[in-house]
């Protein structure tokens, strides 16, 4: 039986509109595409299980990403094995060329945790500064300063990656 | 907006996640039922909980008339909590802390301490541990030992406490 009195359509809209943003945000934490897919699936399932509470949060998508990164995802891995011919649910170019998304995601994953979090929230989840600040429990000015440091670090790393490739 | 910021906003733009929402919701329904059984069971005694959780292992998630996605509902065989055969799904301490459906700060912290101890006892280790507004944040190196230990210990000692605590301490809209 589905939740009594729970807005199912709202969850479907949330899932459809946020799943890819959440997926790339989780990949930016260093998970492989398969791991990220499993983790995001489990986190969205938990979001549905606790939807009355999750939907009232400042940023449900940030909750999904945090849950996905923290959660054990063995259930989905088992399910993947049980499916006879699983169609690949996630595809990516996944190249390691300097300008590729894979390199950029790796660079984000290599940032210190706070810098990574602010990049994920601001750019990958597209939250504004105020919402990002509340989600991280810091002042908006701290978000801006941390973001400035993160972008500088990313520029350095990407430049080095480009030089190594030449 | 500069080039890097543009790239960040567009990164992963070609990713696809084709998992149907019905499958996700079916899994969520299983989790919600399990939580309800857990709460009822805690109120009636841990023995009842363990029996109920054990029965869920063979429940299979099949619930005719469960709405969209019922036919796609995957089996939960093998999804019993704990991840190791013959091991109780949740620790006695976590079950006790869940009683009443409210998690106190000391229960949350004790649960995290048990997670750390459990990890260490199984050859794993959490790193980058810090607290943000009362919520533990951490990571672990992606080694087989860590992943195996975390897969067991998070669920056994901390998962339900972590979820309830975070839900209670996120910023409401």
JSON list of C-alpha atoms in Angstrom, two decimals, chain B:
[
{"chain": "B", "resi": 1, "resn": "UNK", "atom": "CA", "xyz": [30.02, 33.36, -15.82]},
{"chain": "B", "resi": 2, "resn": "UNK", "atom": "CA", "xyz": [33.49, 32.13, -16.73]},
{"chain": "B", "resi": 3, "resn": "UNK", "atom": "CA", "xyz": [34.38, 29.03, -18.65]},
{"chain": "B", "resi": 4, "resn": "UNK", "atom": "CA", "xyz": [35.03, 26.83, -15.62]},
{"chain": "B", "resi": 5, "resn": "UNK", "atom": "CA", "xyz": [31.71, 27.73, -14.04]},
{"chain": "B", "resi": 6, "resn": "UNK", "atom": "CA", "xyz": [29.94, 26.95, -17.30]},
{"chain": "B", "resi": 7, "resn": "UNK", "atom": "CA", "xyz": [31.66, 23.57, -17.45]},
{"chain": "B", "resi": 8, "resn": "UNK", "atom": "CA", "xyz": [30.68, 22.84, -13.85]},
{"chain": "B", "resi": 9, "resn": "UNK", "atom": "CA", "xyz": [27.03, 23.60, -14.52]},
{"chain": "B", "resi": 10, "resn": "UNK", "atom": "CA", "xyz": [27.07, 21.33, -17.55]},
{"chain": "B", "resi": 11, "resn": "UNK", "atom": "CA", "xyz": [29.27, 18.51, -16.30]},
{"chain": "B", "resi": 12, "resn": "UNK", "atom": "CA", "xyz": [27.72, 15.11, -16.72]},
{"chain": "B", "resi": 13, "resn": "UNK", "atom": "CA", "xyz": [25.11, 16.51, -19.06]},
{"chain": "B", "resi": 14, "resn": "UNK", "atom": "CA", "xyz": [25.19, 13.37, -21.14]},
{"chain": "B", "resi": 15, "resn": "UNK", "atom": "CA", "xyz": [24.59, 11.03, -18.23]},
{"chain": "B", "resi": 16, "resn": "UNK", "atom": "CA", "xyz": [21.45, 8.97, -18.21]},
{"chain": "B", "resi": 17, "resn": "UNK", "atom": "CA", "xyz": [19.64, 7.27, -15.38]},
{"chain": "B", "resi": 18, "resn": "UNK", "atom": "CA", "xyz": [16.84, 5.24, -16.86]},
{"chain": "B", "resi": 19, "resn": "UNK", "atom": "CA", "xyz": [15.68, 3.53, -13.69]},
{"chain": "B", "resi": 20, "resn": "UNK", "atom": "CA", "xyz": [11.86, 3.84, -13.62]},
{"chain": "B", "resi": 21, "resn": "UNK", "atom": "CA", "xyz": [10.44, 5.81, -10.75]},
{"chain": "B", "resi": 22, "resn": "UNK", "atom": "CA", "xyz": [8.06, 2.92, -10.05]},
{"chain": "B", "resi": 23, "resn": "UNK", "atom": "CA", "xyz": [10.99, 0.67, -9.15]},
{"chain": "B", "resi": 24, "resn": "UNK", "atom": "CA", "xyz": [12.40, 3.30, -6.82]},
{"chain": "B", "resi": 25, "resn": "UNK", "atom": "CA", "xyz": [9.01, 3.77, -5.15]},
{"chain": "B", "resi": 26, "resn": "UNK", "atom": "CA", "xyz": [8.55, 0.02, -4.77]},
{"chain": "B", "resi": 27, "resn": "UNK", "atom": "CA", "xyz": [11.86, -0.19, -2.97]},
{"chain": "B", "resi": 28, "resn": "UNK", "atom": "CA", "xyz": [10.84, 2.79, -0.84]},
{"chain": "B", "resi": 29, "resn": "UNK", "atom": "CA", "xyz": [7.60, 1.05, 0.08]},
{"chain": "B", "resi": 30, "resn": "UNK", "atom": "CA", "xyz": [9.57, -1.97, 1.29]},
{"chain": "B", "resi": 31, "resn": "UNK", "atom": "CA", "xyz": [11.79, 0.28, 3.41]},
{"chain": "B", "resi": 32, "resn": "UNK", "atom": "CA", "xyz": [8.77, 2.05, 4.87]},
{"chain": "B", "resi": 33, "resn": "UNK", "atom": "CA", "xyz": [7.05, -1.21, 5.78]},
{"chain": "B", "resi": 34, "resn": "UNK", "atom": "CA", "xyz": [10.24, -2.44, 7.36]},
{"chain": "B", "resi": 35, "resn": "UNK", "atom": "CA", "xyz": [10.48, 0.74, 9.43]},
{"chain": "B", "resi": 36, "resn": "UNK", "atom": "CA", "xyz": [6.89, 0.36, 10.58]},
{"chain": "B", "resi": 37, "resn": "UNK", "atom": "CA", "xyz": [7.49, -3.24, 11.63]},
{"chain": "B", "resi": 38, "resn": "UNK", "atom": "CA", "xyz": [10.63, -2.09, 13.37]},
{"chain": "B", "resi": 39, "resn": "UNK", "atom": "CA", "xyz": [8.83, 0.59, 15.33]},
{"chain": "B", "resi": 40, "resn": "UNK", "atom": "CA", "xyz": [6.00, -1.70, 16.34]},
{"chain": "B", "resi": 41, "resn": "UNK", "atom": "CA", "xyz": [8.46, -4.41, 17.19]},
{"chain": "B", "resi": 42, "resn": "UNK", "atom": "CA", "xyz": [10.60, -2.15, 19.35]},
{"chain": "B", "resi": 43, "resn": "UNK", "atom": "CA", "xyz": [7.55, -1.20, 21.34]},
{"chain": "B", "resi": 44, "resn": "UNK", "atom": "CA", "xyz": [6.76, -4.85, 21.90]},
{"chain": "B", "resi": 45, "resn": "UNK", "atom": "CA", "xyz": [10.24, -6.07, 22.58]},
{"chain": "B", "resi": 46, "resn": "UNK", "atom": "CA", "xyz": [13.33, -6.81, 20.58]},
{"chain": "B", "resi": 47, "resn": "UNK", "atom": "CA", "xyz": [12.46, -10.47, 20.18]},
{"chain": "B", "resi": 48, "resn": "UNK", "atom": "CA", "xyz": [9.34, -9.55, 18.25]},
{"chain": "B", "resi": 49, "resn": "UNK", "atom": "CA", "xyz": [11.36, -7.23, 16.06]},
{"chain": "B", "resi": 50, "resn": "UNK", "atom": "CA", "xyz": [13.85, -9.88, 15.15]},
{"chain": "B", "resi": 51, "resn": "UNK", "atom": "CA", "xyz": [11.06, -12.27, 14.29]},
{"chain": "B", "resi": 52, "resn": "UNK", "atom": "CA", "xyz": [9.34, -9.65, 12.15]},
{"chain": "B", "resi": 53, "resn": "UNK", "atom": "CA", "xyz": [12.53, -8.72, 10.36]},
{"chain": "B", "resi": 54, "resn": "UNK", "atom": "CA", "xyz": [13.22, -12.35, 9.69]},
{"chain": "B", "resi": 55, "resn": "UNK", "atom": "CA", "xyz": [9.78, -12.73, 8.16]},
{"chain": "B", "resi": 56, "resn": "UNK", "atom": "CA", "xyz": [10.50, -9.77, 5.92]},
{"chain": "B", "resi": 57, "resn": "UNK", "atom": "CA", "xyz": [13.43, -11.62, 4.47]},
{"chain": "B", "resi": 58, "resn": "UNK", "atom": "CA", "xyz": [11.04, -13.88, 2.66]},
{"chain": "B", "resi": 59, "resn": "UNK", "atom": "CA", "xyz": [8.39, -11.25, 2.12]},
{"chain": "B", "resi": 60, "resn": "UNK", "atom": "CA", "xyz": [9.64, -10.54, -1.35]},
{"chain": "B", "resi": 61, "resn": "UNK", "atom": "CA", "xyz": [8.02, -7.13, -1.51]},
{"chain": "B", "resi": 62, "resn": "UNK", "atom": "CA", "xyz": [5.08, -8.59, -3.38]},
{"chain": "B", "resi": 63, "resn": "UNK", "atom": "CA", "xyz": [2.05, -6.58, -2.53]},
{"chain": "B", "resi": 64, "resn": "UNK", "atom": "CA", "xyz": [-0.76, -6.90, -5.05]},
{"chain": "B", "resi": 65, "resn": "UNK", "atom": "CA", "xyz": [-2.53, -3.67, -5.60]},
{"chain": "B", "resi": 66, "resn": "UNK", "atom": "CA", "xyz": [0.40, -1.63, -4.46]},
{"chain": "B", "resi": 67, "resn": "UNK", "atom": "CA", "xyz": [-0.16, 0.84, -7.23]},
{"chain": "B", "resi": 68, "resn": "UNK", "atom": "CA", "xyz": [2.12, 1.84, -10.08]},
{"chain": "B", "resi": 69, "resn": "UNK", "atom": "CA", "xyz": [5.10, -0.38, -10.43]},
{"chain": "B", "resi": 70, "resn": "UNK", "atom": "CA", "xyz": [3.72, -3.29, -8.46]},
{"chain": "B", "resi": 71, "resn": "UNK", "atom": "CA", "xyz": [4.44, -5.63, -11.34]},
{"chain": "B", "resi": 72, "resn": "UNK", "atom": "CA", "xyz": [7.98, -4.30, -11.51]},
{"chain": "B", "resi": 73, "resn": "UNK", "atom": "CA", "xyz": [8.60, -4.66, -7.83]},
{"chain": "B", "resi": 74, "resn": "UNK", "atom": "CA", "xyz": [11.89, -6.44, -7.41]},
{"chain": "B", "resi": 75, "resn": "UNK", "atom": "CA", "xyz": [12.43, -9.22, -4.98]},
{"chain": "B", "resi": 76, "resn": "UNK", "atom": "CA", "xyz": [13.97, -8.31, -1.67]},
{"chain": "B", "resi": 77, "resn": "UNK", "atom": "CA", "xyz": [15.39, -11.76, -1.24]},
{"chain": "B", "resi": 78, "resn": "UNK", "atom": "CA", "xyz": [18.87, -11.26, 0.06]},
{"chain": "B", "resi": 79, "resn": "UNK", "atom": "CA", "xyz": [18.13, -7.75, 1.21]},
{"chain": "B", "resi": 80, "resn": "UNK", "atom": "CA", "xyz": [17.78, -8.48, 4.88]},
{"chain": "B", "resi": 81, "resn": "UNK", "atom": "CA", "xyz": [19.62, -5.98, 6.93]},
{"chain": "B", "resi": 82, "resn": "UNK", "atom": "CA", "xyz": [23.00, -6.91, 8.21]},
{"chain": "B", "resi": 83, "resn": "UNK", "atom": "CA", "xyz": [24.46, -8.24, 5.02]},
{"chain": "B", "resi": 84, "resn": "UNK", "atom": "CA", "xyz": [25.91, -11.32, 6.64]},
{"chain": "B", "resi": 85, "resn": "UNK", "atom": "CA", "xyz": [24.08, -14.60, 7.07]},
{"chain": "B", "resi": 86, "resn": "UNK", "atom": "CA", "xyz": [23.16, -15.45, 10.60]},
{"chain": "B", "resi": 87, "resn": "UNK", "atom": "CA", "xyz": [23.81, -11.97, 11.94]},
{"chain": "B", "resi": 88, "resn": "UNK", "atom": "CA", "xyz": [21.03, -10.04, 13.62]},
{"chain": "B", "resi": 89, "resn": "UNK", "atom": "CA", "xyz": [19.90, -7.20, 11.34]},
{"chain": "B", "resi": 90, "resn": "UNK", "atom": "CA", "xyz": [20.30, -4.32, 13.79]},
{"chain": "B", "resi": 91, "resn": "UNK", "atom": "CA", "xyz": [22.35, -4.18, 16.92]},
{"chain": "B", "resi": 92, "resn": "UNK", "atom": "CA", "xyz": [20.57, -4.38, 20.25]},
{"chain": "B", "resi": 93, "resn": "UNK", "atom": "CA", "xyz": [21.82, -0.88, 21.03]},
{"chain": "B", "resi": 94, "resn": "UNK", "atom": "CA", "xyz": [20.44, 0.59, 17.83]},
{"chain": "B", "resi": 95, "resn": "UNK", "atom": "CA", "xyz": [17.10, -1.09, 18.39]},
{"chain": "B", "resi": 96, "resn": "UNK", "atom": "CA", "xyz": [16.92, 0.31, 21.90]},
{"chain": "B", "resi": 97, "resn": "UNK", "atom": "CA", "xyz": [17.79, 3.80, 20.68]},
{"chain": "B", "resi": 98, "resn": "UNK", "atom": "CA", "xyz": [15.03, 3.66, 18.07]},
{"chain": "B", "resi": 99, "resn": "UNK", "atom": "CA", "xyz": [12.41, 3.03, 20.66]},
{"chain": "B", "resi": 100, "resn": "UNK", "atom": "CA", "xyz": [9.75, 5.71, 20.53]},
{"chain": "B", "resi": 101, "resn": "UNK", "atom": "CA", "xyz": [10.83, 6.90, 17.10]},
{"chain": "B", "resi": 102, "resn": "UNK", "atom": "CA", "xyz": [12.88, 9.76, 18.54]},
{"chain": "B", "resi": 103, "resn": "UNK", "atom": "CA", "xyz": [16.65, 9.82, 18.60]},
{"chain": "B", "resi": 104, "resn": "UNK", "atom": "CA", "xyz": [18.48, 11.88, 21.21]},
{"chain": "B", "resi": 105, "resn": "UNK", "atom": "CA", "xyz": [21.85, 13.50, 20.66]},
{"chain": "B", "resi": 106, "resn": "UNK", "atom": "CA", "xyz": [23.54, 11.05, 23.00]},
{"chain": "B", "resi": 107, "resn": "UNK", "atom": "CA", "xyz": [21.94, 8.09, 21.21]},
{"chain": "B", "resi": 108, "resn": "UNK", "atom": "CA", "xyz": [23.06, 9.48, 17.87]},
{"chain": "B", "resi": 109, "resn": "UNK", "atom": "CA", "xyz": [26.61, 10.02, 19.10]},
{"chain": "B", "resi": 110, "resn": "UNK", "atom": "CA", "xyz": [26.72, 6.62, 20.74]},
{"chain": "B", "resi": 111, "resn": "UNK", "atom": "CA", "xyz": [25.56, 5.06, 17.48]},
{"chain": "B", "resi": 112, "resn": "UNK", "atom": "CA", "xyz": [28.34, 6.80, 15.59]},
{"chain": "B", "resi": 113, "resn": "UNK", "atom": "CA", "xyz": [30.87, 5.64, 18.17]},
{"chain": "B", "resi": 114, "resn": "UNK", "atom": "CA", "xyz": [29.65, 2.08, 17.68]},
{"chain": "B", "resi": 115, "resn": "UNK", "atom": "CA", "xyz": [30.00, 2.52, 13.92]},
{"chain": "B", "resi": 116, "resn": "UNK", "atom": "CA", "xyz": [33.62, 3.62, 14.36]},
{"chain": "B", "resi": 117, "resn": "UNK", "atom": "CA", "xyz": [34.37, 0.77, 16.74]},
{"chain": "B", "resi": 118, "resn": "UNK", "atom": "CA", "xyz": [32.66, -1.75, 14.47]},
{"chain": "B", "resi": 119, "resn": "UNK", "atom": "CA", "xyz": [34.69, -0.50, 11.50]},
{"chain": "B", "resi": 120, "resn": "UNK", "atom": "CA", "xyz": [37.94, -0.81, 13.40]},
{"chain": "B", "resi": 121, "resn": "UNK", "atom": "CA", "xyz": [37.08, -4.28, 14.66]},
{"chain": "B", "resi": 122, "resn": "UNK", "atom": "CA", "xyz": [36.64, -5.36, 11.05]},
{"chain": "B", "resi": 123, "resn": "UNK", "atom": "CA", "xyz": [39.81, -3.79, 9.74]},
{"chain": "B", "resi": 124, "resn": "UNK", "atom": "CA", "xyz": [38.23, -0.62, 8.35]},
{"chain": "B", "resi": 125, "resn": "UNK", "atom": "CA", "xyz": [38.58, 3.04, 9.22]},
{"chain": "B", "resi": 126, "resn": "UNK", "atom": "CA", "xyz": [36.58, 6.23, 8.79]},
{"chain": "B", "resi": 127, "resn": "UNK", "atom": "CA", "xyz": [38.46, 9.40, 7.88]},
{"chain": "B", "resi": 128, "resn": "UNK", "atom": "CA", "xyz": [37.73, 13.12, 7.61]},
{"chain": "B", "resi": 129, "resn": "UNK", "atom": "CA", "xyz": [35.29, 12.89, 10.49]},
{"chain": "B", "resi": 130, "resn": "UNK", "atom": "CA", "xyz": [33.77, 16.19, 11.47]},
{"chain": "B", "resi": 131, "resn": "UNK", "atom": "CA", "xyz": [30.49, 17.47, 12.80]},
{"chain": "B", "resi": 132, "resn": "UNK", "atom": "CA", "xyz": [28.36, 20.01, 11.00]},
{"chain": "B", "resi": 133, "resn": "UNK", "atom": "CA", "xyz": [25.50, 21.36, 13.08]},
{"chain": "B", "resi": 134, "resn": "UNK", "atom": "CA", "xyz": [25.32, 18.16, 15.07]},
{"chain": "B", "resi": 135, "resn": "UNK", "atom": "CA", "xyz": [25.53, 15.84, 12.06]},
{"chain": "B", "resi": 136, "resn": "UNK", "atom": "CA", "xyz": [28.55, 13.61, 11.55]},
{"chain": "B", "resi": 137, "resn": "UNK", "atom": "CA", "xyz": [30.19, 13.82, 8.17]},
{"chain": "B", "resi": 138, "resn": "UNK", "atom": "CA", "xyz": [32.95, 11.46, 7.20]},
{"chain": "B", "resi": 139, "resn": "UNK", "atom": "CA", "xyz": [34.44, 9.42, 4.43]},
{"chain": "B", "resi": 140, "resn": "UNK", "atom": "CA", "xyz": [36.53, 6.32, 4.02]},
{"chain": "B", "resi": 141, "resn": "UNK", "atom": "CA", "xyz": [39.17, 5.18, 1.59]},
{"chain": "B", "resi": 142, "resn": "UNK", "atom": "CA", "xyz": [37.76, 2.97, -1.15]},
{"chain": "B", "resi": 143, "resn": "UNK", "atom": "CA", "xyz": [39.50, -0.22, -0.11]},
{"chain": "B", "resi": 144, "resn": "UNK", "atom": "CA", "xyz": [37.84, -3.64, -0.09]},
{"chain": "B", "resi": 145, "resn": "UNK", "atom": "CA", "xyz": [38.28, -3.87, 3.69]},
{"chain": "B", "resi": 146, "resn": "UNK", "atom": "CA", "xyz": [36.63, -0.52, 4.27]},
{"chain": "B", "resi": 147, "resn": "UNK", "atom": "CA", "xyz": [33.76, -1.20, 1.93]},
{"chain": "B", "resi": 148, "resn": "UNK", "atom": "CA", "xyz": [33.04, -4.59, 3.45]},
{"chain": "B", "resi": 149, "resn": "UNK", "atom": "CA", "xyz": [33.26, -3.25, 6.98]},
{"chain": "B", "resi": 150, "resn": "UNK", "atom": "CA", "xyz": [31.17, -0.17, 6.25]},
{"chain": "B", "resi": 151, "resn": "UNK", "atom": "CA", "xyz": [28.54, -2.20, 4.41]},
{"chain": "B", "resi": 152, "resn": "UNK", "atom": "CA", "xyz": [27.96, -4.20, 7.54]},
{"chain": "B", "resi": 153, "resn": "UNK", "atom": "CA", "xyz": [28.64, -1.70, 10.30]},
{"chain": "B", "resi": 154, "resn": "UNK", "atom": "CA", "xyz": [26.66, 1.27, 8.98]},
{"chain": "B", "resi": 155, "resn": "UNK", "atom": "CA", "xyz": [23.51, -0.80, 8.70]},
{"chain": "B", "resi": 156, "resn": "UNK", "atom": "CA", "xyz": [24.06, -2.76, 11.89]},
{"chain": "B", "resi": 157, "resn": "UNK", "atom": "CA", "xyz": [24.94, 0.12, 14.20]},
{"chain": "B", "resi": 158, "resn": "UNK", "atom": "CA", "xyz": [23.95, 3.42, 12.74]},
{"chain": "B", "resi": 159, "resn": "UNK", "atom": "CA", "xyz": [21.77, 3.59, 9.62]},
{"chain": "B", "resi": 160, "resn": "UNK", "atom": "CA", "xyz": [18.31, 4.06, 11.13]},
{"chain": "B", "resi": 161, "resn": "UNK", "atom": "CA", "xyz": [19.64, 6.42, 13.79]},
{"chain": "B", "resi": 162, "resn": "UNK", "atom": "CA", "xyz": [21.45, 8.43, 11.14]},
{"chain": "B", "resi": 163, "resn": "UNK", "atom": "CA", "xyz": [18.35, 8.80, 8.98]},
{"chain": "B", "resi": 164, "resn": "UNK", "atom": "CA", "xyz": [16.06, 9.79, 11.85]},
{"chain": "B", "resi": 165, "resn": "UNK", "atom": "CA", "xyz": [18.60, 12.21, 13.30]},
{"chain": "B", "resi": 166, "resn": "UNK", "atom": "CA", "xyz": [19.27, 13.92, 9.98]},
{"chain": "B", "resi": 167, "resn": "UNK", "atom": "CA", "xyz": [15.58, 14.22, 9.21]},
{"chain": "B", "resi": 168, "resn": "UNK", "atom": "CA", "xyz": [15.01, 15.84, 12.57]},
{"chain": "B", "resi": 169, "resn": "UNK", "atom": "CA", "xyz": [17.91, 18.27, 12.20]},
{"chain": "B", "resi": 170, "resn": "UNK", "atom": "CA", "xyz": [17.80, 19.38, 8.61]},
{"chain": "B", "resi": 171, "resn": "UNK", "atom": "CA", "xyz": [16.48, 22.87, 8.11]},
{"chain": "B", "resi": 172, "resn": "UNK", "atom": "CA", "xyz": [12.73, 22.86, 7.56]},
{"chain": "B", "resi": 173, "resn": "UNK", "atom": "CA", "xyz": [11.38, 24.87, 4.70]}
]
